[in-house]
Short mmCIF file of N, CA and C in Angstrom, two decimals:
data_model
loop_
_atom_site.label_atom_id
_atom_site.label_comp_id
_atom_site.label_asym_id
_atom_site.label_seq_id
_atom_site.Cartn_x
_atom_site.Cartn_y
_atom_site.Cartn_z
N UNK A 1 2.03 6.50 -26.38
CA UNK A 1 2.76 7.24 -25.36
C UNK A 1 2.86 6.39 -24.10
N UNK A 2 3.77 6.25 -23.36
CA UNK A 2 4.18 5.68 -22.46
C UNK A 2 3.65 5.91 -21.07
N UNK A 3 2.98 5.74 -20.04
CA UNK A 3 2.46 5.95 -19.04
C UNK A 3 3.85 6.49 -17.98
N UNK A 4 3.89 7.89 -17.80
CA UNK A 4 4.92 8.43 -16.76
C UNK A 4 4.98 7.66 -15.31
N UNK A 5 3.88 7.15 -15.02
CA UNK A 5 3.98 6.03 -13.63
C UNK A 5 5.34 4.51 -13.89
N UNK A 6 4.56 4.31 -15.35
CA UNK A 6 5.46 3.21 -15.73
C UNK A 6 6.95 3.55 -15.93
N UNK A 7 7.26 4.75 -16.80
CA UNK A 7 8.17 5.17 -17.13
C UNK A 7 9.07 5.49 -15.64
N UNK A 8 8.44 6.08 -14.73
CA UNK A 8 8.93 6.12 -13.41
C UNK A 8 9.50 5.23 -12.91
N UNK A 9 8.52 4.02 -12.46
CA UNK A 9 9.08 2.47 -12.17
C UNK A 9 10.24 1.92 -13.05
N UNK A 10 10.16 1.66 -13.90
CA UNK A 10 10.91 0.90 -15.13
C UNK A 10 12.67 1.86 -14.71
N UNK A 11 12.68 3.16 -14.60
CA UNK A 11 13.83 3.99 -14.18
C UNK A 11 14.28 3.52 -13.16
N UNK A 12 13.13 3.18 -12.22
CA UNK A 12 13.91 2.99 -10.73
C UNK A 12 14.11 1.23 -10.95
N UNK A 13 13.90 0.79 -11.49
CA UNK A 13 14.05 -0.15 -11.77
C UNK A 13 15.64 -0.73 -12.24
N UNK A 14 15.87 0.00 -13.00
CA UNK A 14 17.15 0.11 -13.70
C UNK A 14 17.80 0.53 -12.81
N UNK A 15 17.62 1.80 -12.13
CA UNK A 15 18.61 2.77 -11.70
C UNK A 15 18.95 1.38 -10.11
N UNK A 16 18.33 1.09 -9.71
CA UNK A 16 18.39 0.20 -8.42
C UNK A 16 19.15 -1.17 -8.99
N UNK A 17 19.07 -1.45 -10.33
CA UNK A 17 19.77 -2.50 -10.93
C UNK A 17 21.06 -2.33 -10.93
N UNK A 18 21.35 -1.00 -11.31
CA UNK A 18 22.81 -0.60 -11.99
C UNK A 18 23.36 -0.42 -9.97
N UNK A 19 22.90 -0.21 -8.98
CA UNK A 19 23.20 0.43 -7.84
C UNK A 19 23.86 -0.80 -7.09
N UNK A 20 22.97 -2.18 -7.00
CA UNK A 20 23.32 -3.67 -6.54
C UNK A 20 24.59 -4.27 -7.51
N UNK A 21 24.65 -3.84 -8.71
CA UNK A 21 26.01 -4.59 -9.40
C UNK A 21 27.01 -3.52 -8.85
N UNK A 22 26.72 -2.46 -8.57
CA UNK A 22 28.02 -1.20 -8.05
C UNK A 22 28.33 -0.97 -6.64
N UNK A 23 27.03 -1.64 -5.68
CA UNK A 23 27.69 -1.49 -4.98
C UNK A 23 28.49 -2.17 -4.18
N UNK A 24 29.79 -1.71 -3.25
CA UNK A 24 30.75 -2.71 -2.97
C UNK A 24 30.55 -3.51 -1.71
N UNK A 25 29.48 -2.58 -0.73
CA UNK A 25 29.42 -3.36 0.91
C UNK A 25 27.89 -3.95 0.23
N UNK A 26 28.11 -5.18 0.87
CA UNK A 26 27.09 -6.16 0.49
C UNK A 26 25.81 -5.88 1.43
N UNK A 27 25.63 -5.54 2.52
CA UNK A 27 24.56 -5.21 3.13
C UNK A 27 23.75 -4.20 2.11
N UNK A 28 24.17 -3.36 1.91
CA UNK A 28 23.97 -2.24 1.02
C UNK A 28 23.16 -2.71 -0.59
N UNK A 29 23.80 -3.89 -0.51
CA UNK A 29 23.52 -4.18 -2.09
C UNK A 29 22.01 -5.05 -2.07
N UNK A 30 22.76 -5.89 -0.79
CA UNK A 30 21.04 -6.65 -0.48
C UNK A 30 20.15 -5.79 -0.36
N UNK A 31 20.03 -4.62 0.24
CA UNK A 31 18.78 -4.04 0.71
C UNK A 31 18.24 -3.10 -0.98
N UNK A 32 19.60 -2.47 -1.97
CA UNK A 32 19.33 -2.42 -2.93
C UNK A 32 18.34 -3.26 -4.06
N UNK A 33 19.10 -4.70 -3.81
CA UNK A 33 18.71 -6.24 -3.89
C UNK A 33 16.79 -5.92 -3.83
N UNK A 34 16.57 -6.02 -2.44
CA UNK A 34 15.41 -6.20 -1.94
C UNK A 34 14.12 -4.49 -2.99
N UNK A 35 15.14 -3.73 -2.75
CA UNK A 35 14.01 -2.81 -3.24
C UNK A 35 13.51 -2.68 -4.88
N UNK A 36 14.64 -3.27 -5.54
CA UNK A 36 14.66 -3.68 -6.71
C UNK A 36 13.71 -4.45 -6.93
N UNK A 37 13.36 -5.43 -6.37
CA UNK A 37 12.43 -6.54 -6.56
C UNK A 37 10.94 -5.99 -5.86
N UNK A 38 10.94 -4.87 -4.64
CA UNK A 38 10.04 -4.22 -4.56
C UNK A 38 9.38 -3.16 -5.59
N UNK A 39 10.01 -2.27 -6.12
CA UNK A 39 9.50 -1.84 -7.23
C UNK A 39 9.68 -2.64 -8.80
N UNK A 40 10.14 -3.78 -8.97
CA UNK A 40 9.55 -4.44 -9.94
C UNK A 40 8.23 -4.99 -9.95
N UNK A 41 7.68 -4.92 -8.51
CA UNK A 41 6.44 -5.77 -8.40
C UNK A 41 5.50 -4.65 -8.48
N UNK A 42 5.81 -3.23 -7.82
CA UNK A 42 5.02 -2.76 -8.55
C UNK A 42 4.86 -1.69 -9.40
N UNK A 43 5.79 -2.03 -10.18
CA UNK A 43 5.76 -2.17 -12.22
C UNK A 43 4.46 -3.14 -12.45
N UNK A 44 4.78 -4.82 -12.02
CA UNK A 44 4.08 -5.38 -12.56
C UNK A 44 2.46 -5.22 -11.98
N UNK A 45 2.04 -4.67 -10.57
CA UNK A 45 1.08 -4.21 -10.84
C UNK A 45 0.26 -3.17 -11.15
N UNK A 46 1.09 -2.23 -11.78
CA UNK A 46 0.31 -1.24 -12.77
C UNK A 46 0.29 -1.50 -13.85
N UNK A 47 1.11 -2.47 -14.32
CA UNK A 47 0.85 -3.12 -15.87
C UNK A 47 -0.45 -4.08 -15.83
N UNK A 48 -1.25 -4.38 -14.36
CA UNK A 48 -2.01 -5.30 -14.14
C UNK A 48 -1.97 -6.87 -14.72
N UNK A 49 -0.45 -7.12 -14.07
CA UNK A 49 -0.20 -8.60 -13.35
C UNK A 49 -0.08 -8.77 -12.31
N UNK A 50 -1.23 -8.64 -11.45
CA UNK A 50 -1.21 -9.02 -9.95
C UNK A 50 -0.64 -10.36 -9.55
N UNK A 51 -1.11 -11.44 -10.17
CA UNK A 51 0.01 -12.58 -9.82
C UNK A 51 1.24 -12.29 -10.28
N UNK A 52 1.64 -12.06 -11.26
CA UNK A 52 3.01 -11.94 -11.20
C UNK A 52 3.51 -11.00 -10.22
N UNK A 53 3.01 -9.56 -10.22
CA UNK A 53 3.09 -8.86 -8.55
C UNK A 53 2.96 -8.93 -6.91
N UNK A 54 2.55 -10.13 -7.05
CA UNK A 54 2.65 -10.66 -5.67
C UNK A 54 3.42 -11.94 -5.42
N UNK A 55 4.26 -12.57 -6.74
CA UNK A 55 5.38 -13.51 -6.60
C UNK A 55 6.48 -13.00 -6.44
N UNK A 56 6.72 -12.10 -7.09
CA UNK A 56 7.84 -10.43 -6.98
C UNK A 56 7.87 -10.15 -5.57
N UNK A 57 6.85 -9.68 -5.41
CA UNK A 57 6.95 -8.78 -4.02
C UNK A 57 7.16 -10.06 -3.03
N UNK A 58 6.84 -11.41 -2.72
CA UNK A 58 6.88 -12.25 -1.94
C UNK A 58 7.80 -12.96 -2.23
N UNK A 59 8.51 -13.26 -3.11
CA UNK A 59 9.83 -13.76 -3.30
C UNK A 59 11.17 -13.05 -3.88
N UNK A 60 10.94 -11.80 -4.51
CA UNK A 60 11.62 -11.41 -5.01
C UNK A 60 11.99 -10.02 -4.16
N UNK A 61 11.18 -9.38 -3.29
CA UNK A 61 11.59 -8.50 -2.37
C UNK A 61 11.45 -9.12 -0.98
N UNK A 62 10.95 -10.27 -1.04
CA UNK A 62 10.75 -10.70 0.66
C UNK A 62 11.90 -11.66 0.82
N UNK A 63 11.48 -13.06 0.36
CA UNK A 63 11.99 -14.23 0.81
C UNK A 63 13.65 -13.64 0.48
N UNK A 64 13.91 -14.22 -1.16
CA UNK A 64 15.08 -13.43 -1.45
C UNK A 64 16.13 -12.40 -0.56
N UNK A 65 15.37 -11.38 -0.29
CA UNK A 65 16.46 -10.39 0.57
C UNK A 65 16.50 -10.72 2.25
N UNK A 66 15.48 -11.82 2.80
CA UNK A 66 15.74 -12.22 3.76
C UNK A 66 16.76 -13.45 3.88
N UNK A 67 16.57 -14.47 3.01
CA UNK A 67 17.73 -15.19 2.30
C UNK A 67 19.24 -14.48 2.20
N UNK A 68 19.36 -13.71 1.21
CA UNK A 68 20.03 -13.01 1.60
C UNK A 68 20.62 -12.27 2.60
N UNK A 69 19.95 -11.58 3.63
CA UNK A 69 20.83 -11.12 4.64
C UNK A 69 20.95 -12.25 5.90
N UNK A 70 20.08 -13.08 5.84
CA UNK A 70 21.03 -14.67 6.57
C UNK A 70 21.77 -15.36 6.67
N UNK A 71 22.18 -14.72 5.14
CA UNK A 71 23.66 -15.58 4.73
C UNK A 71 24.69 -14.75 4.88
N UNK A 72 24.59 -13.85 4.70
CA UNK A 72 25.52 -12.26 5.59
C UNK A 72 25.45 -12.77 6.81
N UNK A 73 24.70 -12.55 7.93
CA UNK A 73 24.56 -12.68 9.24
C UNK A 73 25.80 -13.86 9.25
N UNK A 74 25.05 -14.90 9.01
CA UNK A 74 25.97 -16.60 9.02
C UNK A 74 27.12 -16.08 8.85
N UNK A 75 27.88 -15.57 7.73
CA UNK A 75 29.55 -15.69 6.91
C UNK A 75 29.38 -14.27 7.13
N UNK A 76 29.73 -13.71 8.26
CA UNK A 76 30.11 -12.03 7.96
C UNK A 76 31.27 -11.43 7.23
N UNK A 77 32.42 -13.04 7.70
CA UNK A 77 33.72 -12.87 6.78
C UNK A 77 33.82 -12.67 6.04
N UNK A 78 32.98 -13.20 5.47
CA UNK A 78 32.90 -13.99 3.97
C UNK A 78 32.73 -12.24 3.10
N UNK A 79 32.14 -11.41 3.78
CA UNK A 79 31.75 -10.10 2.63
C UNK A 79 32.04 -8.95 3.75
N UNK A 80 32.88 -9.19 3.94
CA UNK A 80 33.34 -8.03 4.78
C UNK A 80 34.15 -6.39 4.80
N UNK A 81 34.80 -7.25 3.35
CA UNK A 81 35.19 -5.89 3.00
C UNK A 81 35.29 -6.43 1.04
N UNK A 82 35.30 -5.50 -0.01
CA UNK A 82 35.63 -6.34 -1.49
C UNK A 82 36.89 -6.85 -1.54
N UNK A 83 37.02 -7.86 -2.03
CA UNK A 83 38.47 -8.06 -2.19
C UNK A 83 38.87 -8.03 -3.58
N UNK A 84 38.02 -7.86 -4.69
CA UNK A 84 38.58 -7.02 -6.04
C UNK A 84 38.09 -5.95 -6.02
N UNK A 85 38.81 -5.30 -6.92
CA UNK A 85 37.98 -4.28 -7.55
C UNK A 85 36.74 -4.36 -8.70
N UNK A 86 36.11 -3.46 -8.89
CA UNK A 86 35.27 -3.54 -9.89
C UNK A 86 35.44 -3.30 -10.80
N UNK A 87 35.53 -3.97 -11.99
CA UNK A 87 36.09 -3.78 -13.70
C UNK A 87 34.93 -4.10 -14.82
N UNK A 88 34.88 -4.00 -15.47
CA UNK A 88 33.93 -4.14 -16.69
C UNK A 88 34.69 -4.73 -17.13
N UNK A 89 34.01 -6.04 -18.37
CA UNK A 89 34.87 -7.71 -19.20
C UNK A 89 34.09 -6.76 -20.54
N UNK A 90 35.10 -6.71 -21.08
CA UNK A 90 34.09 -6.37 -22.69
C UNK A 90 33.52 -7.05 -23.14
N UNK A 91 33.41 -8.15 -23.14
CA UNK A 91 32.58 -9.32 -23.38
C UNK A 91 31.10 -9.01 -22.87
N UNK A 92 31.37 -8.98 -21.27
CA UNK A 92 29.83 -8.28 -20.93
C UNK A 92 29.43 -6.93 -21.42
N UNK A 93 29.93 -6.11 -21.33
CA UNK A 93 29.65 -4.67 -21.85
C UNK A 93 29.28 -4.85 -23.55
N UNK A 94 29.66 -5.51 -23.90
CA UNK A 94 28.97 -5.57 -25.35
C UNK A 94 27.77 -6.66 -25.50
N UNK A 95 27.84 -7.62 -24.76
CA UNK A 95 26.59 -8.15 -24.42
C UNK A 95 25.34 -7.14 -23.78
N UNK A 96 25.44 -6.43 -22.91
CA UNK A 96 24.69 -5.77 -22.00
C UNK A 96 24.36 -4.61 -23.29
N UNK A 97 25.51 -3.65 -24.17
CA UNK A 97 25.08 -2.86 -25.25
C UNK A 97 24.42 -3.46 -26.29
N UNK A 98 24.78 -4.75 -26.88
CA UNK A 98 24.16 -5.44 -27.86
C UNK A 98 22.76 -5.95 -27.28
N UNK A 99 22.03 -5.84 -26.10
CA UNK A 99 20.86 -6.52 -25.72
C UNK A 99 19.88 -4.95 -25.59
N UNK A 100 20.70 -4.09 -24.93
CA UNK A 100 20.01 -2.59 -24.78
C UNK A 100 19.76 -2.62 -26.25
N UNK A 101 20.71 -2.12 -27.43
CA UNK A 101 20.08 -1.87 -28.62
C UNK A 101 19.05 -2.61 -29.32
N UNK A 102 18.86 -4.11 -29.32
CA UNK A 102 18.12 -4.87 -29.62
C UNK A 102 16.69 -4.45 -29.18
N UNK A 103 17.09 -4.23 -27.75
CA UNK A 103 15.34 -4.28 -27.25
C UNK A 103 15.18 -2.77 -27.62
N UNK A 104 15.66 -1.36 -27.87
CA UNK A 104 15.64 -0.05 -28.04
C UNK A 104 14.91 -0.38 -29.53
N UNK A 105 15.09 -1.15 -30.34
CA UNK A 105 15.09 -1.19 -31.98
C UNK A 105 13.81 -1.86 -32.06
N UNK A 106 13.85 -3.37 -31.55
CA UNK A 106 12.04 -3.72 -31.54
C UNK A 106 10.91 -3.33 -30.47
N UNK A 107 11.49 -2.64 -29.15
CA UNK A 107 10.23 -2.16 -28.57
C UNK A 107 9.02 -1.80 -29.13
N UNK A 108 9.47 -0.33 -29.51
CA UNK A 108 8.89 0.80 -30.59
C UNK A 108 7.86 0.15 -31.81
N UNK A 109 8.15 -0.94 -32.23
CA UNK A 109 7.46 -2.20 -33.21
C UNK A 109 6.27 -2.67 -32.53
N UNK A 110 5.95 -2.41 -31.05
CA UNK A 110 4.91 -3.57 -30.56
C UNK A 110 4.01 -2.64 -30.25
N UNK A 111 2.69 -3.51 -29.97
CA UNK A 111 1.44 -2.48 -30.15
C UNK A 111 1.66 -2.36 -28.88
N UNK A 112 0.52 -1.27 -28.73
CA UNK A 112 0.42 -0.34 -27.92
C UNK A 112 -0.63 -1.25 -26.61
N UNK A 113 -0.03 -0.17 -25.42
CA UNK A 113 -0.94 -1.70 -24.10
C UNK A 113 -2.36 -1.51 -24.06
N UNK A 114 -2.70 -2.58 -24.42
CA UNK A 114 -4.09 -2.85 -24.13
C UNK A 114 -4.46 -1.95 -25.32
N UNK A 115 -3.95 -2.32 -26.72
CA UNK A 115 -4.60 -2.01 -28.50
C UNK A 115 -5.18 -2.58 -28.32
N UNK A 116 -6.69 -2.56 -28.69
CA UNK A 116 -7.54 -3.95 -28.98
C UNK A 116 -7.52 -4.25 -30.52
N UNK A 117 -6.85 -3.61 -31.38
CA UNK A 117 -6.50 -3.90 -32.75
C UNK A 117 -4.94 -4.77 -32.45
N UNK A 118 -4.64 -5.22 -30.96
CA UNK A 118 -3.19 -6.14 -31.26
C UNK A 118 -3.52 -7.59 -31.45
N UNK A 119 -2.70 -8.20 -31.64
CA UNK A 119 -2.69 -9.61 -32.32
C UNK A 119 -3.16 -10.64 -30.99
N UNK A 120 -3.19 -10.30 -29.92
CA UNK A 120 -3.59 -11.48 -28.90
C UNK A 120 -5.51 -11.00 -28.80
N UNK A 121 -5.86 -9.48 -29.13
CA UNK A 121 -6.72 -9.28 -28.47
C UNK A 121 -8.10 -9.99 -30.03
N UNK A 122 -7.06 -9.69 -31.44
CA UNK A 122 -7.60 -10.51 -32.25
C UNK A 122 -7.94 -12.21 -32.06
N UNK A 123 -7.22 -12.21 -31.97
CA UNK A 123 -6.99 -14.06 -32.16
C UNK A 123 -7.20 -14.77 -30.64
N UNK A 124 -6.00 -14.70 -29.93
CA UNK A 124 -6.06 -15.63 -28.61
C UNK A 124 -7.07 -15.17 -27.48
N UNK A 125 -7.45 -14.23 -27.39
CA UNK A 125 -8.63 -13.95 -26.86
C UNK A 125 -9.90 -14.50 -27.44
N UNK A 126 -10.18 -14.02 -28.19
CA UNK A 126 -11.90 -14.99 -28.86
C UNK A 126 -11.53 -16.23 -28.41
N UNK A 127 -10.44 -16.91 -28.76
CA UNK A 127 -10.03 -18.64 -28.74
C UNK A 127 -10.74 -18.82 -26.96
N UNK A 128 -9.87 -17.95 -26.56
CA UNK A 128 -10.35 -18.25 -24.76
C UNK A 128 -11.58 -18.19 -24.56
N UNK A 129 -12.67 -17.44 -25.12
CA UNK A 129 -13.70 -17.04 -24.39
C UNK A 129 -14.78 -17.52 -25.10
N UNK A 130 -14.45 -18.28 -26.14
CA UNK A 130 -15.22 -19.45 -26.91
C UNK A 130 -15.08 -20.79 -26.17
N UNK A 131 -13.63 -21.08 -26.32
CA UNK A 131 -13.25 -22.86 -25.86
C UNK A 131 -13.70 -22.66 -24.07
N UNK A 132 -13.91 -21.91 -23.51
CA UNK A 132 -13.65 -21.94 -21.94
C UNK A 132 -15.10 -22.47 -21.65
N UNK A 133 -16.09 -22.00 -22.46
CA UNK A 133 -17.36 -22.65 -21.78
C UNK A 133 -17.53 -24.51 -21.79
N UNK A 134 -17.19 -24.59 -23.12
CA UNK A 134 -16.67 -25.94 -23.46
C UNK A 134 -16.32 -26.89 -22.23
N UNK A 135 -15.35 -26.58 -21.68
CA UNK A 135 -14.49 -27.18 -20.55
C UNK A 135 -15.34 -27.35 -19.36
N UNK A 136 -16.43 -26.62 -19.39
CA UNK A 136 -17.37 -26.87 -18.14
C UNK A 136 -16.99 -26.00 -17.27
N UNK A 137 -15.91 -24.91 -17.18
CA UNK A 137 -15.65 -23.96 -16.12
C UNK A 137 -16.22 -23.23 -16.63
N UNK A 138 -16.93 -22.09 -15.66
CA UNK A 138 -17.59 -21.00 -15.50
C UNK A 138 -16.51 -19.95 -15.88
N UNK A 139 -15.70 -19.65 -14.78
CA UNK A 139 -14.87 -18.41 -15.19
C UNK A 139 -13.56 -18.47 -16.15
N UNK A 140 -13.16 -17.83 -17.03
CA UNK A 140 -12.96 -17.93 -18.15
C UNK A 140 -11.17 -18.16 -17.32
N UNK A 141 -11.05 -16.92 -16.73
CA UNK A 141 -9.67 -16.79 -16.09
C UNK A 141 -9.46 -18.52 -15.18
N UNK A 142 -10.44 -18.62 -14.31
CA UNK A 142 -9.83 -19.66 -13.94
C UNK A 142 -9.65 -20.98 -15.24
N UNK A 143 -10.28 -20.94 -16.17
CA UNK A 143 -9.89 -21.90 -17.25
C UNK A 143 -8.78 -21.82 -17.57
N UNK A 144 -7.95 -20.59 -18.08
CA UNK A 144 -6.85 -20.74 -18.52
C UNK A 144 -5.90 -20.56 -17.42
N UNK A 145 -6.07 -20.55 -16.59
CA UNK A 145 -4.92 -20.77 -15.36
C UNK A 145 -4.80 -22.30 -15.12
N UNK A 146 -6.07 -23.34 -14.72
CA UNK A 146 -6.02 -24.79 -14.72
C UNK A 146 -6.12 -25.09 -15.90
N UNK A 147 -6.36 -25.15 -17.01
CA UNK A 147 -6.21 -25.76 -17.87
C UNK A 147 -5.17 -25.35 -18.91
N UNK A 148 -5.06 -23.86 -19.50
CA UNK A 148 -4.14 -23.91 -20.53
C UNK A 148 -2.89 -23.59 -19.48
N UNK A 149 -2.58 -22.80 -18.47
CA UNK A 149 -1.71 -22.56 -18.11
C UNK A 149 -1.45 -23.43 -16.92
N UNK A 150 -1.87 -24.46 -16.55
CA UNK A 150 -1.25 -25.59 -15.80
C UNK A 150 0.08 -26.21 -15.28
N UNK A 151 0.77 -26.31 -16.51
CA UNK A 151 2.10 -26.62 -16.09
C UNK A 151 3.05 -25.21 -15.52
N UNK A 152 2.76 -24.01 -15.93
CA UNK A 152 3.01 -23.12 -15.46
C UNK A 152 2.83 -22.46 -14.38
N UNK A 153 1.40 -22.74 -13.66
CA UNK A 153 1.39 -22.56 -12.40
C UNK A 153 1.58 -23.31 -11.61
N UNK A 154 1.83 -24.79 -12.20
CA UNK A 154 2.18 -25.38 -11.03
C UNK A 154 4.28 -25.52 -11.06
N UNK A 155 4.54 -25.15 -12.11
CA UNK A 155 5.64 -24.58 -11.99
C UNK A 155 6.18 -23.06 -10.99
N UNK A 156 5.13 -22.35 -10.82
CA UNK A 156 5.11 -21.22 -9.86
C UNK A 156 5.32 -21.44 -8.66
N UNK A 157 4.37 -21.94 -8.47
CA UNK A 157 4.14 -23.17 -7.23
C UNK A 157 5.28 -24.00 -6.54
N UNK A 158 5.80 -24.24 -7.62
CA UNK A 158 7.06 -25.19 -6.92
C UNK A 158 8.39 -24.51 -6.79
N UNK A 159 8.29 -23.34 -7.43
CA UNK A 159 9.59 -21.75 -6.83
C UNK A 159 9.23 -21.04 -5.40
N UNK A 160 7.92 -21.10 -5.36
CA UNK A 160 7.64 -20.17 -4.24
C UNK A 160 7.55 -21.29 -3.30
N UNK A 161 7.52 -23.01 -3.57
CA UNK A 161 7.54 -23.90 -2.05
C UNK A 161 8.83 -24.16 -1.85
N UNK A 162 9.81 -24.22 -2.98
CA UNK A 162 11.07 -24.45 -2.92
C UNK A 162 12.07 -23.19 -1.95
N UNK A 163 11.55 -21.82 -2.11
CA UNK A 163 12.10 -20.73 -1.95
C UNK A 163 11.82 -20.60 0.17
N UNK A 164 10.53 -21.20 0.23
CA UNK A 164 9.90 -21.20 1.63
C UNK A 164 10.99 -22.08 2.12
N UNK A 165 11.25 -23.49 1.54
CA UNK A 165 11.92 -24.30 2.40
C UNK A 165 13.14 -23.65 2.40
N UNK A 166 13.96 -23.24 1.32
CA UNK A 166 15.28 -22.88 1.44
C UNK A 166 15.48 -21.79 2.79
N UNK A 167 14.08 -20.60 2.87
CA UNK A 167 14.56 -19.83 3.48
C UNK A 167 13.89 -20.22 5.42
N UNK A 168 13.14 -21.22 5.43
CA UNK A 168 13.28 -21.84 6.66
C UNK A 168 14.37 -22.62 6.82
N UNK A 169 15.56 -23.20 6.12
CA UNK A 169 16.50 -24.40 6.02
C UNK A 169 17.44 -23.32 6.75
N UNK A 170 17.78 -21.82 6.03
CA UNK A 170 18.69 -21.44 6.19
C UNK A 170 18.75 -20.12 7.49
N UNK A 171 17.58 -20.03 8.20
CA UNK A 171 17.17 -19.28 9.06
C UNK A 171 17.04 -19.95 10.07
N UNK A 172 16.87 -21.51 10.17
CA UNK A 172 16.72 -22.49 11.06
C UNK A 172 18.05 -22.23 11.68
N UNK A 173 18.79 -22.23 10.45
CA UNK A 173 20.33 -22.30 10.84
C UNK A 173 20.82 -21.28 11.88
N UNK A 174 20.33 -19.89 10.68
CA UNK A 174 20.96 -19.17 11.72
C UNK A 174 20.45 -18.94 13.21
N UNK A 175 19.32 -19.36 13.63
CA UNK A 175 19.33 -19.08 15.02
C UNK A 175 19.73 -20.41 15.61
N UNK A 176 20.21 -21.42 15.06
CA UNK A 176 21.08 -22.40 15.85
C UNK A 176 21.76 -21.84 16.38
#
């Protein structure tokens, strides 16, 4: 059974998704923009991914929608009023239906959160909490963050320094 907190989030989630592709004044959409990425983060921390919930919330509801409305500020022209209308490409609409049914069909297939009869809590877990003493680190988590997951955090790392400079580059600007 599905946790109604999650089920809550995951709605507003969507529903704030579907609201930023619809809506037409762009201020509107950024701040949509921004809350979207605020309650994705915390989705991800009641699913208990706090790092991933605090890259969300710090880049994905912060930097991002401040980025965003700087570049509004800068080019007000630029989004001032729509100049198409809004249409649906069947191409996307059957992409977007063909990806909904896909994930509707194997969700339902995956174990349940936090089964300890699921396949990571069998296998890749023992692996961690055997090999980690090995390595000479004490805490198991910090092992697989520097060691197995390495290139990945320091891939993190280089979105959230990249995202800092962009949004000092482009805020510099605007108070020129």
């Amino acid at each position: 059974m599905v946790d109604p907190l999650v089920a809550a989030l995951l709605a507003l989630c969507v529903l704030l998704a579907v609201a930023v592709a619809l809506l037409a004044d762009a201020v509107a959409a950024v701040v949509a923009f921004g809350a979207y990425g605020l309650s994705l983060a915390m989705l991800w921390a009641v699913l208990r991914a706090p790092d991933v919930a605090l890259t969300e919330a710090g880049v994905g509801a912060g930097i991002s929608t401040a980025l965003f409305l700087a570049v509004l500020r800068r080019f007000p022209e630029a989004f001032s009023a729509p100049k198409v209308r809004f249409r649906v490409r069947p191409a996307t609409a059957l992409t977007a239906g063909g990806t909904a049914l896909a994930l509707g069909v194997t969700v339902p297939s995956l174990p349940a959160f936090g089964d300890p009869t699921a396949p990571a809590f069998r296998r890749v877990v023992p692996f961690y909490l055997a090999d980690a003493p090995a390595l000479g680190i004490d805490n198991v988590v910090t092992a697989i963050l520097v060691v197995y997951r390495g290139f990945d955090t320091f891939g993190e790392v280089v979105v959230v320094f990249t995202a800092g400079v962009a949004a000092a580059a482009v805020l510099r600007e605007v108070a020129a």
